XYZ file of C-alpha atoms in Angstrom:
715
model
C 0.000 0.000 0.000
C 1.339 3.450 -0.928
C 1.202 5.770 2.084
C 2.615 8.870 0.420
C 0.502 11.766 1.644
C -0.973 14.579 -0.385
C 0.093 18.070 0.670
C -2.543 20.764 0.186
C -0.723 24.082 0.563
C -3.189 26.973 0.916
C -1.074 30.086 1.005
C -3.207 33.126 0.034
C -0.251 35.533 0.015
C 0.086 35.475 -3.763
C -3.661 35.386 -4.567
C -4.807 38.083 -2.115
C -1.691 40.058 -1.158
C -3.590 43.291 -0.510
C -5.943 41.633 2.010
C -3.037 39.904 3.776
C -1.061 43.153 3.954
C -4.095 45.048 5.251
C -4.670 42.552 8.099
C -0.953 42.533 8.963
C -0.677 46.347 9.036
C -3.906 47.113 10.910
C -3.311 44.463 13.584
C 0.476 44.946 13.712
C 1.073 41.248 13.140
C 3.450 39.357 10.861
C 2.659 38.266 7.322
C 2.492 34.697 8.603
C -0.085 35.530 11.266
C -2.178 37.437 8.714
C -2.142 34.364 6.437
C -3.220 32.111 9.308
C -6.128 34.385 10.190
C -7.208 34.534 6.553
C -7.061 30.731 6.281
C -9.459 30.523 9.231
C -12.094 32.506 7.365
C -11.214 35.919 8.782
C -10.965 38.044 5.644
C -10.676 41.502 7.197
C -8.896 43.119 10.127
C -12.063 43.697 12.152
C -13.213 40.058 12.184
C -9.642 38.869 12.750
C -9.280 41.116 15.805
C -12.566 39.849 17.287
C -11.397 36.280 16.796
C -8.086 36.935 18.541
C -9.867 38.672 21.423
C -12.482 35.865 21.527
C -15.291 38.386 21.154
C -17.174 36.224 18.638
C -18.219 33.590 21.197
C -20.476 33.777 24.226
C -22.194 31.405 26.649
C -25.820 30.415 26.005
C -28.524 30.232 28.631
C -28.234 26.724 30.138
C -32.022 26.499 30.416
C -32.175 26.190 26.631
C -31.203 22.530 27.182
C -34.213 20.211 27.217
C -34.954 18.689 30.658
C -32.378 20.788 32.474
C -35.132 22.419 34.529
C -36.241 18.952 35.693
C -32.656 18.029 36.549
C -32.135 21.248 38.518
C -35.384 20.812 40.472
C -34.576 17.185 41.435
C -30.965 17.916 42.422
C -31.945 20.922 44.551
C -34.579 18.837 46.286
C -32.013 16.128 47.004
C -29.569 18.689 48.394
C -32.092 20.358 50.686
C -33.417 17.004 51.971
C -29.907 15.574 52.443
C -30.723 12.659 50.186
C -27.812 10.477 49.144
C -26.569 11.276 45.622
C -24.109 9.237 43.551
C -22.392 10.732 40.504
C -21.833 7.835 38.060
C -19.274 8.490 35.320
C -17.093 7.084 32.569
C -13.438 6.096 32.976
C -11.903 8.367 30.313
C -10.677 11.941 30.862
C -14.051 13.445 29.974
C -15.726 11.122 32.460
C -13.157 11.749 35.196
C -13.390 15.542 34.892
C -17.203 15.332 34.691
C -17.354 13.319 37.916
C -14.829 15.567 39.672
C -16.568 18.800 38.657
C -20.094 17.772 39.625
C -18.969 16.057 42.835
C -17.009 19.130 43.974
C -19.961 21.385 43.202
C -22.457 19.190 45.064
C -20.193 18.969 48.127
C -19.857 22.757 48.079
C -23.653 22.926 48.261
C -23.646 20.651 51.287
C -25.016 17.605 49.468
C -24.566 14.054 50.747
C -22.711 13.060 47.585
C -20.461 10.233 46.467
C -19.175 9.062 43.085
C -18.704 5.814 41.201
C -16.710 4.946 38.085
C -16.900 1.368 36.783
C -13.734 -0.632 36.224
C -13.022 -0.945 32.528
C -11.726 -4.515 32.782
C -14.259 -6.017 35.168
C -17.371 -3.996 34.372
C -16.915 -2.260 31.041
C -18.453 0.966 29.785
C -21.663 2.444 31.167
C -24.128 1.534 33.878
C -24.234 -2.124 34.896
C -26.624 -4.048 37.145
C -23.908 -5.265 39.508
C -22.766 -1.703 40.226
C -26.354 -0.569 40.755
C -26.947 -3.413 43.229
C -23.802 -2.435 45.124
C -24.848 1.229 45.251
C -28.417 0.369 46.268
C -27.126 -1.281 49.448
C -25.918 2.134 50.640
C -29.476 3.504 50.465
C -28.932 6.026 47.704
C -31.816 8.173 46.474
C -30.476 9.652 43.255
C -27.981 8.594 40.587
C -26.664 11.267 38.210
C -24.813 9.833 35.227
C -22.209 12.015 33.533
C -20.651 11.352 30.114
C -22.664 8.119 29.927
C -26.189 6.741 30.146
C -27.876 7.887 26.939
C -28.405 4.285 25.743
C -28.975 2.739 29.201
C -32.640 1.840 28.617
C -32.811 -1.405 30.620
C -30.495 -0.141 33.338
C -32.639 2.966 33.836
C -35.742 0.833 34.309
C -33.883 -1.396 36.759
C -32.710 1.605 38.802
C -36.268 2.944 38.950
C -37.578 -0.465 40.042
C -35.319 -0.184 43.105
C -36.963 3.121 44.061
C -33.962 5.209 42.970
C -34.284 8.247 40.724
C -31.843 8.719 37.832
C -30.757 11.829 35.919
C -28.747 11.318 32.715
C -26.204 13.985 31.735
C -24.550 12.953 28.462
C -23.327 14.199 25.090
C -23.017 11.033 22.986
C -25.054 10.326 19.875
C -28.585 9.272 20.782
C -31.694 7.864 19.150
C -35.181 9.355 19.023
C -36.165 7.134 21.949
C -34.268 7.955 25.119
C -34.244 6.309 28.548
C -37.239 7.215 30.719
C -35.251 8.919 33.455
C -36.263 11.788 35.726
C -34.327 14.034 33.330
C -32.161 13.422 30.261
C -29.901 16.356 29.433
C -28.075 15.935 26.130
C -27.686 18.653 23.468
C -27.852 15.932 20.796
C -31.449 15.029 21.675
C -33.636 15.452 18.600
C -36.060 17.586 20.619
C -33.330 19.812 22.098
C -33.070 23.293 20.625
C -29.747 24.130 22.247
C -27.721 26.020 19.599
C -24.368 24.279 20.213
C -24.388 20.489 19.916
C -20.687 19.710 20.359
C -20.174 20.097 24.105
C -18.061 17.450 25.807
C -19.613 15.472 28.634
C -17.947 17.819 31.099
C -19.298 20.723 29.040
C -22.850 19.519 29.662
C -21.999 19.187 33.376
C -20.778 22.793 33.218
C -24.147 23.908 31.834
C -25.932 21.923 34.573
C -24.062 23.566 37.437
C -24.491 26.979 35.762
C -28.242 26.339 35.710
C -28.193 25.253 39.358
C -26.166 28.264 40.412
C -28.445 30.584 38.462
C -31.474 29.378 40.446
C -29.653 30.129 43.684
C -29.608 33.777 42.492
C -25.862 34.039 42.935
C -24.397 37.245 41.528
C -21.782 36.649 38.837
C -22.558 32.910 38.966
C -21.040 32.322 35.537
C -17.734 33.955 36.454
C -17.547 32.006 39.711
C -18.284 28.648 38.065
C -15.671 29.290 35.371
C -13.083 30.304 37.962
C -13.699 27.305 40.232
C -14.001 24.549 37.632
C -12.752 25.966 34.321
C -9.487 24.008 34.455
C -11.261 20.644 34.765
C -13.830 21.543 32.105
C -11.079 22.560 29.665
C -9.060 19.366 30.255
C -12.094 17.150 29.582
C -13.101 19.126 26.483
C -9.614 18.955 24.943
C -9.111 15.288 25.812
C -12.420 14.280 24.227
C -11.313 15.983 20.973
C -14.298 18.300 20.769
C -14.386 21.062 18.104
C -12.809 24.132 19.693
C -15.374 26.580 18.384
C -18.314 28.406 19.928
C -18.710 27.664 23.659
C -15.866 25.144 23.637
C -13.439 27.850 22.480
C -14.422 30.017 25.427
C -14.343 27.119 27.891
C -10.866 26.038 26.843
C -9.465 29.582 26.569
C -10.522 30.351 30.138
C -9.393 26.954 31.372
C -5.884 27.152 29.927
C -5.295 30.460 31.733
C -6.525 28.902 34.972
C -4.142 25.947 34.593
C -1.224 28.380 34.180
C -2.081 29.832 37.596
C -3.556 26.717 39.179
C -3.600 26.204 42.924
C -5.114 22.726 42.578
C -2.519 20.423 44.268
C -3.256 17.445 42.032
C -2.833 19.389 38.818
C 0.401 21.009 40.044
C 1.807 17.591 40.985
C 0.809 16.033 37.651
C 2.398 18.864 35.640
C 5.611 18.611 37.633
C 5.942 14.823 37.652
C 5.068 14.486 33.979
C 8.108 16.584 33.101
C 6.004 19.365 31.602
C 8.117 21.863 33.537
C 11.915 21.648 33.727
C 11.856 23.467 37.075
C 9.873 21.303 39.557
C 9.122 24.369 41.676
C 7.988 26.581 38.798
C 4.264 26.462 39.519
C 4.598 26.571 43.296
C 6.803 29.659 42.971
C 4.248 31.285 40.640
C 6.644 31.092 37.704
C 4.188 31.082 34.814
C 4.445 28.539 32.048
C 2.512 28.760 28.802
C -0.181 26.087 28.857
C -1.490 25.055 25.452
C -4.164 22.661 24.267
C -1.355 20.448 22.921
C 0.254 20.185 26.350
C -3.096 19.207 27.838
C -3.783 16.712 25.054
C -0.358 15.061 24.976
C 0.888 15.380 28.564
C -1.972 15.778 31.047
C -4.724 13.759 29.368
C -2.769 10.509 28.740
C -1.823 10.247 32.415
C -5.410 10.730 33.550
C -6.594 8.288 30.895
C -4.032 5.692 31.953
C -5.787 5.229 35.291
C -8.986 4.106 33.612
C -7.171 2.041 30.990
C -4.768 0.088 33.200
C -6.025 0.383 36.805
C -9.011 2.351 38.117
C -10.166 5.815 37.061
C -11.167 6.672 40.628
C -7.473 7.271 41.280
C -7.562 10.175 38.799
C -10.665 11.607 40.499
C -8.848 11.471 43.830
C -6.030 13.489 42.268
C -8.408 16.351 41.478
C -10.254 16.157 44.802
C -7.320 16.090 47.203
C -6.195 19.227 48.988
C -3.050 17.540 50.339
C 0.224 18.258 48.563
C 1.667 14.979 49.864
C -1.302 12.956 48.626
C -1.283 14.789 45.283
C 2.387 13.939 44.687
C 1.772 10.313 45.600
C -1.169 9.915 43.218
C 0.537 11.854 40.401
C 3.546 9.538 40.688
C 1.274 6.507 40.472
C -0.483 7.901 37.390
C 2.832 8.591 35.646
C 3.980 5.028 36.369
C 0.650 3.647 35.145
C 1.077 5.687 31.979
C 4.487 4.087 31.397
C 2.866 0.664 31.763
C 0.221 1.740 29.271
C 2.891 2.849 26.800
C 4.692 -0.511 27.050
C 1.449 -2.416 26.544
C 0.536 -0.130 23.632
C 3.876 -0.743 21.911
C 3.489 -4.521 22.303
C 0.000 -4.469 20.797
C 0.903 -2.155 17.918
C 3.794 -4.442 16.946
C 1.445 -7.446 16.885
C -1.217 -5.447 15.040
C 1.117 -4.374 12.223
C 2.160 -8.000 11.687
C -1.498 -9.083 11.521
C -2.294 -6.288 9.050
C 0.600 -7.346 6.805
C -0.595 -10.940 6.848
C -4.385 -10.586 6.873
C -5.660 -7.294 5.497
C -6.683 -6.857 1.856
C -6.186 -3.158 1.136
C -7.746 -3.455 -2.329
C -11.089 -4.713 -1.000
C -11.460 -3.720 2.654
C -11.527 -0.065 3.703
C -11.925 -0.786 7.433
C -9.180 -2.656 9.276
C -10.679 -5.131 11.782
C -8.246 -7.030 14.009
C -8.882 -9.390 16.896
C -6.761 -11.149 19.466
C -7.182 -13.042 22.707
C -6.124 -11.053 25.749
C -5.159 -7.739 24.190
C -5.705 -5.251 27.003
C -8.960 -3.571 26.017
C -7.984 -0.516 28.012
C -5.271 0.110 25.423
C -6.752 -1.041 22.111
C -8.475 2.313 21.539
C -5.127 4.119 21.510
C -3.637 1.483 19.215
C -6.644 1.872 16.916
C -5.920 5.613 16.741
C -2.323 4.944 15.728
C -3.342 2.428 13.071
C -5.953 4.795 11.632
C -3.425 7.627 11.532
C -0.780 5.399 9.932
C -2.964 3.899 7.180
C -5.595 6.650 6.908
C -8.252 3.932 7.235
C -10.848 3.319 9.948
C -9.761 0.563 12.300
C -11.419 -1.574 14.949
C -9.480 -3.689 17.426
C -11.328 -6.408 19.351
C -9.998 -8.211 22.409
C -11.458 -11.548 23.511
C -10.283 -11.523 27.105
C -11.008 -14.426 29.424
C -13.961 -14.043 31.770
C -14.153 -15.496 35.270
C -14.862 -18.937 33.802
C -11.844 -18.862 31.492
C -14.097 -18.320 28.468
C -13.098 -15.993 25.599
C -16.479 -15.986 23.864
C -17.193 -12.260 24.159
C -15.000 -9.588 22.627
C -14.865 -5.901 23.433
C -13.784 -3.610 20.642
C -12.688 -0.030 20.176
C -12.535 1.796 16.863
C -11.415 5.044 15.280
C -12.485 6.445 11.926
C -11.605 8.997 9.267
C -13.616 11.771 7.671
C -16.241 10.282 5.387
C -17.064 7.157 7.405
C -19.318 7.679 10.439
C -18.329 4.850 12.753
C -21.595 4.798 14.707
C -23.583 4.582 11.468
C -21.262 1.800 10.271
C -21.860 -0.147 13.482
C -25.603 0.442 13.174
C -25.447 -1.184 9.732
C -23.917 -4.233 11.462
C -26.113 -4.095 14.579
C -27.435 -7.642 14.077
C -23.855 -8.863 14.631
C -23.313 -6.897 17.844
C -24.448 -7.193 21.454
C -24.065 -3.446 22.009
C -22.226 -0.451 20.586
C -22.055 3.340 20.840
C -19.870 6.410 20.598
C -19.146 9.263 18.198
C -18.712 9.669 14.465
C -14.938 9.162 14.723
C -14.659 6.923 17.809
C -16.824 4.091 19.068
C -16.889 0.908 21.111
C -18.654 -2.430 20.747
C -19.259 -5.859 22.254
C -19.466 -8.916 20.002
C -19.692 -12.706 20.187
C -16.771 -14.552 18.624
C -18.906 -16.504 16.154
C -20.339 -13.248 14.746
C -16.896 -11.814 13.939
C -16.544 -13.030 10.304
C -19.985 -11.678 9.378
C -19.215 -8.417 11.159
C -15.999 -7.964 9.151
C -17.873 -8.627 5.925
C -20.769 -6.274 6.666
C -18.775 -3.326 7.983
C -16.546 -3.337 4.899
C -19.631 -3.660 2.710
C -20.906 -0.482 4.386
C -17.551 1.266 3.836
C -17.416 0.378 0.129
C -20.879 1.880 -0.324
C -19.875 5.092 1.454
C -16.488 6.004 0.063
C -14.222 5.438 -2.927
C -10.688 4.137 -2.573
C -9.182 7.280 -4.092
C -10.876 9.360 -1.367
C -8.760 7.618 1.282
C -5.508 9.358 0.324
C -4.187 11.146 3.394
C -4.281 14.888 2.858
C -2.331 17.292 5.060
C -3.599 20.852 4.937
C -0.713 23.322 5.021
C -1.277 26.962 5.934
C 1.691 28.457 4.137
C 5.328 28.158 3.125
C 7.899 29.701 5.453
C 11.348 31.035 4.709
C 14.142 30.259 7.163
C 14.503 33.922 8.136
C 10.841 34.019 9.235
C 11.254 31.253 11.810
C 12.126 32.658 15.222
C 10.855 32.846 18.802
C 8.852 36.001 18.055
C 6.780 34.123 15.478
C 6.171 31.150 17.804
C 5.036 33.462 20.599
C 2.789 35.355 18.193
C 1.034 32.101 17.267
C -0.263 31.727 20.833
C -2.895 34.339 19.914
C -4.668 31.638 17.899
C -5.019 29.292 20.877
C -6.829 27.181 21.820
C -6.243 24.732 19.005
C -8.315 21.696 18.142
C -10.857 20.498 15.611
C -12.124 23.486 13.543
C -9.148 25.571 14.704
C -6.121 23.368 14.014
C -2.541 24.036 15.020
C -0.863 26.028 12.205
C 0.955 23.811 9.722
C 3.876 25.079 7.658
C 6.153 23.833 4.887
C 9.863 24.384 4.245
C 11.273 23.457 0.844
C 14.782 22.316 -0.035
C 16.344 21.927 3.408
C 19.357 19.687 3.936
C 19.524 16.936 6.578
C 22.748 17.518 8.524
C 22.154 15.474 11.718
C 19.908 12.456 12.465
C 19.601 10.992 15.979
C 17.236 8.355 17.434
C 15.547 9.387 20.710
C 13.045 7.890 23.145
C 14.398 4.321 22.914
C 14.348 4.634 19.119
C 10.615 5.385 19.050
C 11.237 8.910 17.706
C 13.835 10.841 15.703
C 15.548 14.167 16.196
C 17.212 15.733 13.176
C 18.717 19.058 12.163
C 17.900 20.797 8.886
C 19.950 23.525 7.212
C 19.212 26.181 4.623
C 20.519 29.684 3.949
C 23.288 29.154 6.558
C 20.694 28.623 9.310
C 20.029 25.407 11.236
C 16.859 24.258 13.022
C 16.231 21.259 15.264
C 13.287 19.019 14.382
C 11.530 16.164 16.183
C 9.602 13.448 14.329
C 7.436 11.515 16.791
C 6.363 7.924 16.188
C 9.028 7.177 13.561
C 11.993 4.947 14.412
C 15.387 5.309 12.771
C 14.705 2.089 10.844
C 11.491 3.528 9.380
C 13.122 6.835 8.451
C 13.691 6.604 4.714
C 16.237 9.448 4.526
C 19.957 9.886 5.028
C 22.458 12.613 5.884
C 22.910 14.983 2.997
C 19.430 14.479 1.534
C 17.637 17.624 0.391
C 14.040 17.368 1.549
C 10.754 19.228 1.980
C 9.158 19.121 5.453
C 5.734 19.863 6.908
C 5.722 20.869 10.566
C 4.246 22.712 13.523
C 6.300 25.284 15.414
C 7.154 24.793 19.076
C 9.514 26.119 21.737
C 12.122 23.836 23.301
C 12.802 25.002 26.853
C 16.001 23.345 28.110
C 17.856 24.544 31.199
C 16.082 27.908 30.979
C 17.248 28.375 27.372
C 14.515 28.641 24.770
C 14.901 27.785 21.109
C 12.603 27.139 18.167
C 11.798 23.502 17.494
C 9.993 21.992 14.506
C 7.491 19.195 15.179
C 7.523 17.207 11.950
C 4.231 16.107 10.399
C 5.609 14.684 7.159
C 8.786 14.649 5.090
C 9.659 13.820 1.517
C 12.426 14.355 -0.974
C 12.414 17.763 -2.596
C 10.478 18.513 -5.768
C 13.451 18.077 -8.106
C 14.043 14.576 -6.736
C 10.479 13.446 -7.472
C 10.495 14.984 -10.910
C 13.614 12.984 -11.738
C 12.282 9.851 -9.985
C 9.060 9.854 -12.005
C 11.145 9.895 -15.193
C 13.293 6.987 -13.932
C 10.220 4.940 -12.997
C 8.847 5.516 -16.477
C 12.172 4.433 -18.007
C 12.184 1.272 -15.869
C 8.719 0.265 -17.081
C 9.563 1.005 -20.711
C 12.752 -1.096 -20.564
C 10.851 -3.960 -18.926
C 8.321 -3.760 -21.749
C 11.003 -4.036 -24.419
C 12.524 -0.703 -25.419
C 16.259 -0.368 -26.002
C 18.572 0.901 -23.262
C 20.074 4.237 -24.281
C 23.822 4.887 -24.187
C 23.526 7.368 -21.315
C 21.277 5.125 -19.177
C 22.911 3.388 -16.221
C 20.709 0.289 -16.276
C 22.853 -2.818 -16.813
C 24.717 -3.843 -13.636
C 28.261 -5.168 -13.484
C 29.480 -8.036 -11.307
C 30.857 -5.481 -8.813
C 27.419 -3.843 -8.620
C 25.842 -7.178 -7.681
C 28.467 -7.827 -5.021
C 28.209 -4.346 -3.484
C 24.434 -4.399 -3.232
C 24.273 -7.995 -2.010
C 26.794 -7.271 0.767
C 24.884 -4.139 1.762
C 21.573 -6.034 1.930
C 23.210 -8.856 3.880
C 24.642 -6.392 6.407
C 21.319 -4.602 6.879
C 19.202 -7.774 7.136
C 21.520 -9.328 9.707
C 21.216 -6.096 11.668
C 17.416 -6.613 11.769
C 16.862 -3.917 9.134
C 15.003 -5.970 6.549
C 12.829 -3.136 5.180
C 15.003 -1.103 2.822
C 14.215 1.500 0.179
C 15.723 1.995 -3.261
C 16.743 5.436 -2.051
C 18.803 4.042 0.842
C 20.575 1.595 -1.471
C 21.315 4.431 -3.870
C 22.705 6.594 -1.083
C 24.902 3.653 -0.022
C 26.322 3.466 -3.544
C 27.053 7.188 -3.409
C 24.732 8.243 -6.205
C 22.626 11.378 -6.290
C 19.350 12.337 -7.929
C 18.386 8.727 -8.833
C 21.560 8.070 -10.878
C 21.551 4.380 -9.992
C 17.787 3.833 -9.812
C 17.496 1.635 -12.914
C 20.527 -0.461 -12.032
C 19.291 -1.096 -8.465
C 15.772 -2.027 -9.571
C 17.089 -4.599 -12.041
C 19.611 -6.012 -9.555
C 16.757 -6.641 -7.106
C 14.716 -8.264 -9.880
C 17.633 -10.521 -10.872
C 18.571 -11.521 -7.295
C 14.915 -12.278 -6.664
C 14.614 -14.318 -9.882
C 17.680 -16.401 -9.044
C 16.398 -16.953 -5.471
C 19.502 -15.403 -3.892
C 17.137 -13.099 -2.030
C 13.384 -12.724 -1.599
C 12.192 -9.167 -2.184
C 8.598 -8.131 -1.493
C 7.664 -4.528 -2.398
C 5.522 -3.313 0.522
C 5.286 0.305 -0.649
C 6.435 2.002 -3.800
C 10.214 1.422 -4.037
C 10.355 0.059 -0.463
C 11.066 -3.662 -0.074
C 11.044 -6.278 2.646
C 14.123 -8.438 2.014
C 15.045 -11.959 3.064
C 18.339 -13.792 2.432
C 17.876 -17.253 0.955
C 20.267 -20.130 1.602
C 21.797 -21.227 -1.713
C 23.784 -24.507 -1.840
C 25.620 -23.928 -5.096
C 27.161 -20.893 -6.693
C 24.614 -19.063 -8.852
C 25.548 -18.023 -12.377
C 23.836 -14.656 -12.820
C 24.431 -14.761 -16.563
C 21.738 -17.447 -16.762
C 19.118 -15.019 -15.429
C 16.514 -14.333 -18.121
C 16.141 -10.744 -16.899
C 19.920 -10.176 -17.080
C 20.106 -11.691 -20.592
C 17.332 -9.409 -21.856
C 18.973 -6.336 -20.320
C 22.281 -7.049 -22.041
C 20.535 -7.641 -25.347
C 18.799 -4.256 -25.165
C 21.986 -2.196 -24.734
C 22.741 0.211 -27.545
C 26.133 -0.530 -29.046
C 28.819 2.103 -28.590
């Protein structure tokens, strides 16, 4: 499968220079910033300024949400009567922050409140009868679900049969029929006229406590709620990958500022122990650090998520509830260690998954990758699914058939991620007769399935995909804001970009391209899971980091001239700040591909019978065979069996595809004579294997070699 990505560079500087200059001059910003604002639909200085000041968004009246009045009335009654309330949540970051926020608010109001989060491994997602039975023994009066419950029809009826009221606070996709609870608050309800549908679960909790506080006639209730809980609401919203527009943009903007100045012991401890701050006393000494949505998404969120994936999410709730610095440090340390365990488990599963994909998946027929295994940790398969989907630009579903208490692996729990164009919930609905249960979002969902239904499920979900999308639509496209010149890249520009925060869906992190930079240093980092390299152009050097690519997968060498797509970041090391490029994609420069396309055409024409021209380096000598065979032997024995034509060419010392034809035919001949086995896994990238040959092979007897020699033009 060819994974070369399409780059869509949308730089309006040449098409609308007057507009770009006008925005830059009136707002006193750089050309680059003016381009970024224009690319976000802000075509004049006035609208751009409002966007930067966040004057285009405002909070809606929470009572516009259907059933929220019923929820408020029942919760206030429970508080005043000292009834026992349990907040029941999900085990991901959105669920943890939802539980923490509502629990803290209820305790502030003097409620007799507790919380419960099911264990992912033992209980699974959502409300379950066993948990309800356990809670009922403590004489509870009211259950409030957060970030879950919208499809809990049977469970709701069971809770009511025990004389317990239930309020459902959720944001997941829902059907026309909803559970018959005391109140069901979900902006996605078909009968809900709330103007913004994309709140996270914690965002809906935020609207609930705003509505409650409003009925208490508290002055400046909105400001107080934002100040007290804005950090938790922002973390949950970012982690659940909600579009950062409308109310979410305001929520996250306010929350990021609160995190910078946080006094919450658990959050301080987590930021320090995660390594987010080089100086472990920076926050406690009020030394401000710029908090971005990326830092929340890639540093804070994974450690909170790890609790629910590997151990128990209640540990993460305790982190946010504690007021003890000692306890906060203890829990934060445990979460960081759990996250390391999660990373190790994730790497093990992804290695197994890639092998299964290579051996099982038909990329020509199936547009959704479905993998299963006994005893994959189903707290981790969702993350692995994300990585597979990102790598192949295809939806993926991973299913784990873990043993139950009886040692049976009959039931599998799955987690999937999708791409634009394939709604995963709709795809699962198409296969609903194969599933026990399912649910989620357009781009992320979960399911439970019986083992015997798996083959039919694979068939039906790919049938759905083929009806929804064409193969050519699945080419990965990276949207690039504009081309930068080396002299434009500096700390001033990176700091200026913070004005566009918070970033997320609908307001992505700015993406740039640099053309014709030279690779001058390449270093593996992070136990060879990532790469650091230095690029040079116009006598200026910049450090770059390419996450998720090992040195063995990096198809480039020192001295290559390449084009790179990247985000800009600041590397803060020992109180020294420098610009750092976060690489999104890399490829040889434009001249290289122009020349390569010509060589590929020549290769096909020669194979089909045309004569080899005098100036074409296509017929190998004995020394060529020896050199390339020894190189392949050295690499394969060093566990580097996936090798590109480009790397072989660089080894030979050629430039600009000089030896392309010769190398291609050498591989063909060595493969034909069974000296090696060469399988092309991507265009011009092979998986090689050395074959044991008893007798010396006479290459002159190769039919390919004979034809090549016969096609040479005579001098």
